[in-house]
Short mmCIF file of C-alpha atoms in Angstrom, two decimals:
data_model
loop_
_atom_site.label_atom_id
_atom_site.label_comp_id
_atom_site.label_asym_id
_atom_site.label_seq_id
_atom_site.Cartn_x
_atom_site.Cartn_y
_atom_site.Cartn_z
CA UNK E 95 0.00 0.00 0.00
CA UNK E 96 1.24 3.57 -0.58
CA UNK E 97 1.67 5.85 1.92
CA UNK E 98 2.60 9.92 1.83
CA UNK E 99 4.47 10.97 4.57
CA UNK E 100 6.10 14.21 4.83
CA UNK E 101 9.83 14.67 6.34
CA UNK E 102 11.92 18.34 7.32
CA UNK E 103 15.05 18.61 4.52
CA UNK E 104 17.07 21.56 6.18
CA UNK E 105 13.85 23.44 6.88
CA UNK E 106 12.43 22.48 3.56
CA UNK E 107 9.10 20.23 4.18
CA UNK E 108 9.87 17.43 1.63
CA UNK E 109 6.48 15.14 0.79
CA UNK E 110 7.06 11.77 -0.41
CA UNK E 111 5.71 8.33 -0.92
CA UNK E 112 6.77 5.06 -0.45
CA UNK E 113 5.74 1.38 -0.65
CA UNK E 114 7.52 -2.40 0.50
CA UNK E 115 10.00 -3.30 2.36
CA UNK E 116 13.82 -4.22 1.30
CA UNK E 117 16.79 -2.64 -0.24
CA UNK E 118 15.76 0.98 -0.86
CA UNK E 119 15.30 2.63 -4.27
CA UNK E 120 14.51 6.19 -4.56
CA UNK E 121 12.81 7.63 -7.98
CA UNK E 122 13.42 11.36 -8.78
CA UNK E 123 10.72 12.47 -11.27
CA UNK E 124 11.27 14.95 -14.09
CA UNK E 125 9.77 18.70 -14.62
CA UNK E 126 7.19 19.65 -16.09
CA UNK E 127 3.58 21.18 -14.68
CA UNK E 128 1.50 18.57 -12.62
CA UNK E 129 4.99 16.68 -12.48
CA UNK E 130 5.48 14.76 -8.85
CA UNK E 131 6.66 11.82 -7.22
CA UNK E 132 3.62 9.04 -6.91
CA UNK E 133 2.08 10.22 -10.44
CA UNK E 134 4.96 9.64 -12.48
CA UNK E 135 6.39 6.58 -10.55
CA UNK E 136 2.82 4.97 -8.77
CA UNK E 137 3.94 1.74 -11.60
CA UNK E 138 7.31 1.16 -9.85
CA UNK E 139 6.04 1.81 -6.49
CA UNK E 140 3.06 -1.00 -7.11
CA UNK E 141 5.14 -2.99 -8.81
CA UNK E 142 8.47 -3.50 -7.36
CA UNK E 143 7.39 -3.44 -3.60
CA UNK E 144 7.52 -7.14 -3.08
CA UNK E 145 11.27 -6.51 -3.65
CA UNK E 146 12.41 -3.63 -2.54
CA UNK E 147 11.26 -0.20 0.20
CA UNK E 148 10.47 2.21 -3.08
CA UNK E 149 10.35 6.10 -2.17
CA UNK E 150 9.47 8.35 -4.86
CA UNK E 151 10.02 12.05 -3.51
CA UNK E 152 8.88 15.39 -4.80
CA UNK E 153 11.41 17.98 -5.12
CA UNK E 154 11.60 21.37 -4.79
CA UNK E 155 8.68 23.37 -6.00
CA UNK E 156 6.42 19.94 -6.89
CA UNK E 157 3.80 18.19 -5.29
CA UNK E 158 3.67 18.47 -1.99
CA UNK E 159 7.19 20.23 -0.84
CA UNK E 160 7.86 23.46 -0.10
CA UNK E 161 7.84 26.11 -3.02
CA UNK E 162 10.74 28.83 -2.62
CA UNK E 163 9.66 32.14 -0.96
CA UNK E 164 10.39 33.92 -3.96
CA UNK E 165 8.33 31.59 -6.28
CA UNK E 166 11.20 31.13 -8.79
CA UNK E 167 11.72 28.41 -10.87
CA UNK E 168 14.34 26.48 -9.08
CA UNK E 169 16.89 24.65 -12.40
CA UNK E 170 17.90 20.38 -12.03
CA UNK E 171 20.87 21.56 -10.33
CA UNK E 172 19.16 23.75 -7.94
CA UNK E 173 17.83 20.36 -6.48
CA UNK E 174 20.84 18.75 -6.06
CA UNK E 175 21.04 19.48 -2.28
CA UNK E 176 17.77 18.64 -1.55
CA UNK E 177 17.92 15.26 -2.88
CA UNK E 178 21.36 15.16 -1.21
CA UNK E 179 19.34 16.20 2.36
CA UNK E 180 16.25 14.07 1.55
CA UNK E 181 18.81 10.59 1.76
CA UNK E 182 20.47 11.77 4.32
CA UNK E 183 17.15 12.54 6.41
CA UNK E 184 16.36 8.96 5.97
CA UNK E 185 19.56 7.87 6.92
CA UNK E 186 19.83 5.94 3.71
CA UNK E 187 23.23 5.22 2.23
CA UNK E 188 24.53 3.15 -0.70
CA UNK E 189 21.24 3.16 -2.01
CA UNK E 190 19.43 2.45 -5.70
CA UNK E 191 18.96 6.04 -7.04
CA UNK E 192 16.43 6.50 -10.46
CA UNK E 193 15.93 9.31 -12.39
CA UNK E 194 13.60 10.04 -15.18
CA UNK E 195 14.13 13.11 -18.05
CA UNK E 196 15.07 16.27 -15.61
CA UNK E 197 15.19 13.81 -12.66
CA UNK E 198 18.42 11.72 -14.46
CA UNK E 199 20.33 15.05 -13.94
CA UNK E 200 19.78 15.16 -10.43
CA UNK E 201 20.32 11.35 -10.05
CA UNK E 202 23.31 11.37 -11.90
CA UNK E 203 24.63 14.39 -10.06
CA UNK E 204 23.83 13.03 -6.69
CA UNK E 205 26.21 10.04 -7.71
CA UNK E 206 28.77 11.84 -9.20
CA UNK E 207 29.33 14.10 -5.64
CA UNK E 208 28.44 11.65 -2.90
CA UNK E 209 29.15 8.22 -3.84
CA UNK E 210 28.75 7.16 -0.50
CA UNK E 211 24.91 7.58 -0.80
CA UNK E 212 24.71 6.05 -3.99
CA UNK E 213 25.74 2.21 -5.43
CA UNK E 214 23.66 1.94 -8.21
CA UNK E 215 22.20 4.78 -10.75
CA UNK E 216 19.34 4.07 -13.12
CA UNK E 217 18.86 6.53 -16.03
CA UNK E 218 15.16 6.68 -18.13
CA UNK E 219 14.94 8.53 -21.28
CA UNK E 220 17.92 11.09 -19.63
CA UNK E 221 17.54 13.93 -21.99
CA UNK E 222 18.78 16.23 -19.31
CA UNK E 223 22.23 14.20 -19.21
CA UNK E 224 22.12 13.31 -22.98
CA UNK E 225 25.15 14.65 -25.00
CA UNK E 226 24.48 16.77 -28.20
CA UNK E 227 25.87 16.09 -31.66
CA UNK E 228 26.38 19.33 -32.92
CA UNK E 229 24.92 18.54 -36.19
CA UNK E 230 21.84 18.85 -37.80
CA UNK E 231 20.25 15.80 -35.56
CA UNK E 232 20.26 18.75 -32.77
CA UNK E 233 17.66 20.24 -34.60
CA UNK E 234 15.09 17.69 -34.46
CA UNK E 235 15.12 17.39 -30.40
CA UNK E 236 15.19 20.48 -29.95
CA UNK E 237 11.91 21.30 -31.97
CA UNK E 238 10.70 18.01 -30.06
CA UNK E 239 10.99 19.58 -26.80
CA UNK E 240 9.93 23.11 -27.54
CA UNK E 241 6.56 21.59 -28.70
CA UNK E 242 6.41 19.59 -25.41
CA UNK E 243 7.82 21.97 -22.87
CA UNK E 244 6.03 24.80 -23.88
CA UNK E 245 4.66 27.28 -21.41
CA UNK E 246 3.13 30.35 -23.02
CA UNK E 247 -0.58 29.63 -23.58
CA UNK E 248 -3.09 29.69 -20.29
CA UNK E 249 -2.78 27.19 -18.05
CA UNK E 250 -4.68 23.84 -19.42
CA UNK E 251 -8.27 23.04 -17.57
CA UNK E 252 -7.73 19.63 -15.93
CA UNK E 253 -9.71 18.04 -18.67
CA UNK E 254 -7.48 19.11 -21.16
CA UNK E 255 -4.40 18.34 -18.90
CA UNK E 256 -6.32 14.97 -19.02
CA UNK E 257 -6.73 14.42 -22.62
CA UNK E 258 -3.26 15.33 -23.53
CA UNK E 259 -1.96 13.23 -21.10
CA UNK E 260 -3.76 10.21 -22.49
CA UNK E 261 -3.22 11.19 -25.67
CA UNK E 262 0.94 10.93 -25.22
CA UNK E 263 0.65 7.60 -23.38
CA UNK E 264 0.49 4.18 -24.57
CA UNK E 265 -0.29 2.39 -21.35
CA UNK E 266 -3.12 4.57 -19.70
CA UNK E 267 -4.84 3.20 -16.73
CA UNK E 268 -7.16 3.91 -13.93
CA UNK E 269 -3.85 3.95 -11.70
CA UNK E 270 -2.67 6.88 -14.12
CA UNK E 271 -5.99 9.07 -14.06
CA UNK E 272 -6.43 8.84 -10.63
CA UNK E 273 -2.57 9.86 -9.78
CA UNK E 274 -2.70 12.44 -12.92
CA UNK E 275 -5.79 14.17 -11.49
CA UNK E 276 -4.60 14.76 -8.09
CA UNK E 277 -1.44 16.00 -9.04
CA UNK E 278 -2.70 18.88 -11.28
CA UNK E 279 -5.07 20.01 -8.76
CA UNK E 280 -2.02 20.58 -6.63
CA UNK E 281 -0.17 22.19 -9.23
CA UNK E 282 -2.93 24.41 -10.18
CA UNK E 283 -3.65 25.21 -6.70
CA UNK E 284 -0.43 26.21 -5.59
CA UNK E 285 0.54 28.11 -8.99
CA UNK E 286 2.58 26.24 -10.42
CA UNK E 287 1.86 27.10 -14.36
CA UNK E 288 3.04 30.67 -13.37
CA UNK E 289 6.55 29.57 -11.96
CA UNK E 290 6.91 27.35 -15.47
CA UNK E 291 6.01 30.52 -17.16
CA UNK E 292 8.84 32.59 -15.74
CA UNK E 293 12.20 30.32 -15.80
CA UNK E 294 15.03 32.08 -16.95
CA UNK E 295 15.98 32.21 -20.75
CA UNK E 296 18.94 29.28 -19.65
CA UNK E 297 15.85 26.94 -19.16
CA UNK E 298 14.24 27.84 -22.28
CA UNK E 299 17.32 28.35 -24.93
CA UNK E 300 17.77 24.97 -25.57
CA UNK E 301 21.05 25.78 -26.72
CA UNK E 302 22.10 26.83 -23.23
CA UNK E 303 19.89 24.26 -21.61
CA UNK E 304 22.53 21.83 -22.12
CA UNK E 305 25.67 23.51 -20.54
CA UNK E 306 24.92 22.10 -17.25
CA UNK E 307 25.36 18.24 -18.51
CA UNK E 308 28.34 19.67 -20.50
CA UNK E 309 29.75 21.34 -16.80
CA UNK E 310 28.08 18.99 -13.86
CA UNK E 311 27.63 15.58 -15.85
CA UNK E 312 30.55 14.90 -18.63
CA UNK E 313 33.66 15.48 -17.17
CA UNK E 314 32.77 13.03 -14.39
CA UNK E 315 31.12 10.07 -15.82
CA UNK E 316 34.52 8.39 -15.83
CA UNK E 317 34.82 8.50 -12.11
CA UNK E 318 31.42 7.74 -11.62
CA UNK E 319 31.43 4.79 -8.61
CA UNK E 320 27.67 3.64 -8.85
CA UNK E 321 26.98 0.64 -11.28
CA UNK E 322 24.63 2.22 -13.95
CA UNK E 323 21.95 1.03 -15.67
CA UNK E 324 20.80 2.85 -18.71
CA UNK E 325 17.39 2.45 -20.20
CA UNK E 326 15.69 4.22 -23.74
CA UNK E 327 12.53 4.57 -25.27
CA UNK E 328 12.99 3.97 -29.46
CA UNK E 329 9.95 6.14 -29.90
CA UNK E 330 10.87 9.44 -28.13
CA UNK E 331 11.53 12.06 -30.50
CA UNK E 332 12.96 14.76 -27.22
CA UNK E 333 15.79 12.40 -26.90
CA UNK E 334 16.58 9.70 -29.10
CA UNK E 335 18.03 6.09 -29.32
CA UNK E 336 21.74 7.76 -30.51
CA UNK E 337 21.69 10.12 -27.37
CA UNK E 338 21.14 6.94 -25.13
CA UNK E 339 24.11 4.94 -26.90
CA UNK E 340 26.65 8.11 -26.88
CA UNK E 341 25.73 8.61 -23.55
CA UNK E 342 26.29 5.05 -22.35
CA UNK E 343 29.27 5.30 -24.12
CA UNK E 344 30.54 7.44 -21.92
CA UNK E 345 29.93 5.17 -18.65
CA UNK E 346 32.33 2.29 -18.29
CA UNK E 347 30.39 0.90 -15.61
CA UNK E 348 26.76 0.87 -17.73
CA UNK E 349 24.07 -1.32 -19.60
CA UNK E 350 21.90 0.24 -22.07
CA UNK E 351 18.86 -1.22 -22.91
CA UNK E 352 16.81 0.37 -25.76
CA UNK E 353 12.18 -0.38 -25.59
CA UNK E 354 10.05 -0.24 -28.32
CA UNK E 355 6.58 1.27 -28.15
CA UNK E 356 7.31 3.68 -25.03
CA UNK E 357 7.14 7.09 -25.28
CA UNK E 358 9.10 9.92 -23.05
CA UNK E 359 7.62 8.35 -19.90
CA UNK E 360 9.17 4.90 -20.76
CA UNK E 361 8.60 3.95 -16.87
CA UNK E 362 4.98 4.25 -17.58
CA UNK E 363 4.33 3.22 -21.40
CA UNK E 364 6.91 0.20 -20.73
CA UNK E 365 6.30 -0.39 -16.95
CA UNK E 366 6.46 -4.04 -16.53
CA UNK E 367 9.78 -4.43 -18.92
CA UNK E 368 11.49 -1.36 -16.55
CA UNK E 369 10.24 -3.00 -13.10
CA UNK E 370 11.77 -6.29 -14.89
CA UNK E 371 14.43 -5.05 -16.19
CA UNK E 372 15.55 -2.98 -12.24
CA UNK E 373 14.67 -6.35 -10.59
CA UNK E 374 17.11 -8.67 -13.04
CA UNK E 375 20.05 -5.92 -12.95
CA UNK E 376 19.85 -4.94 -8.78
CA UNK E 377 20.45 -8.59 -8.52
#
């Protein structure tokens, strides 16, 4: 059974949910409005609990945690720390750490500077860690994820929140809806669409979106400790099958597995070939 619980990070209240008993994993979702821990993650937490005590936290400025006094957008390496304090709070160490799009920065960054919290890193879809090309093949993400990461209409009603949401996946569920729902009438409530609406130009600029992999991520993949486990969607136009195979290129201690039919959210389109594919690697 899931169960939100709420915990002090350095002042911060930090909401989270877990589920099972076991070695602990902790999932780190990825930005975007209505974005939190038990919506994008309630498939791992149901379904690897037999195994394992599965936490699935909400960072800074999502679901339940605090939102900064000044309301701005807090970047992937802004929430570093507070991942960093979250583990620590627990008094976890040389735990299973998984990250999804924006949340693979943070997971991989957490690795890279305290290796002593972290033994093994999963990666889904990690556009925020992917290397470019600096070719024309930079074009075509790029246009990918200004279409999906854009801010500058009204806020969505939660219908249409709905309908897009089911229109992207190709697993949708009652879990999903129910999960989905509650999580954008948190967002909505607590004004999130407006914080989205004014990141700074770094978050936007695709172009200078991608220095912090190319400062925080690269030059340390080939000290990274934690045994890493790498896994792609074929079908996600934001970030595609070549970004997952140059990245895992540059991880000595990595498996890459590529899934067809699965979307950005490969943890959700693909969920039982993930949980199966976490459960056969932890060992």
């Amino acid at each position: 059974m899931i169960t939100e619980h709420c915990i002090s990070v350095g002042g911060i209240t930090t909401s989270y949910c877990e589920n099972g008993a076991g070695a602990p994993i902790i999932f780190v979702h990825g930005a975007g409005f209505g974005t939190e821990g038990k919506s994008s993650f309630v498939r791992q937490m149901n379904g690897l609990s037999a195994q394992f005590r599965v936490i699935a936290v909400d960072q800074l400025h999502f679901g339940r945690t605090d939102y900064p006094a000044d309301r701005k957008y807090v970047n992937r390496l802004g929430r570093v720390d507070h991942v960093i304090g979250f583990i620590e709070a627990l008094g976890l160490r040389q735990i299973t750490l998984v990250g999804n799009s924006e949340g693979s920065f943070v997971a991989a960054r957490v690795a890279i500077v305290r290796p002593d919290l972290v033994s093994k890193l999963v990666l889904l879809t990690a556009n925020s860690v992917s290397p470019s090309f600096g070719d024309d093949r930079d074009e075509a993400w790029m246009r990918a994820c200004q279409q999906a990461y854009n801010y500058s209409t009204q806020m969505p009603s939660e219908e249409e929140y709905i309908a897009a949401y089911q229109k992207g996946c190709r697993a949708y569920g009652e879990d999903l809806e129910d999960a989905k729902r509650e999580a954008y009438r948190r967002a909505a409530e607590r004004g999130q669409w407006e914080i989205f609406q004014n990141r700074p130009e770094e978050e936007i600029v695709l172009r200078l979106y991608v220095v912090l992999q190319q400062k925080y991520i690269f030059p340390y993949l080939d000290r990274l400790q934690a045994k890493t486990l790498i896994i792609w969607s074929k079908n996600d136009p934001t970030v595609t099958p070549d970004h997952g195979l140059k990245l895992a290129k540059l991880i000595r201690n990595s498996d890459f597995h590529l899934l067809n039919n699965a979307g950005h959210a490969i943890h959700i389109d693909r969920s039982e070939a993930v949980n199966r594919l976490i459960r056969q690697w932890h060992g």
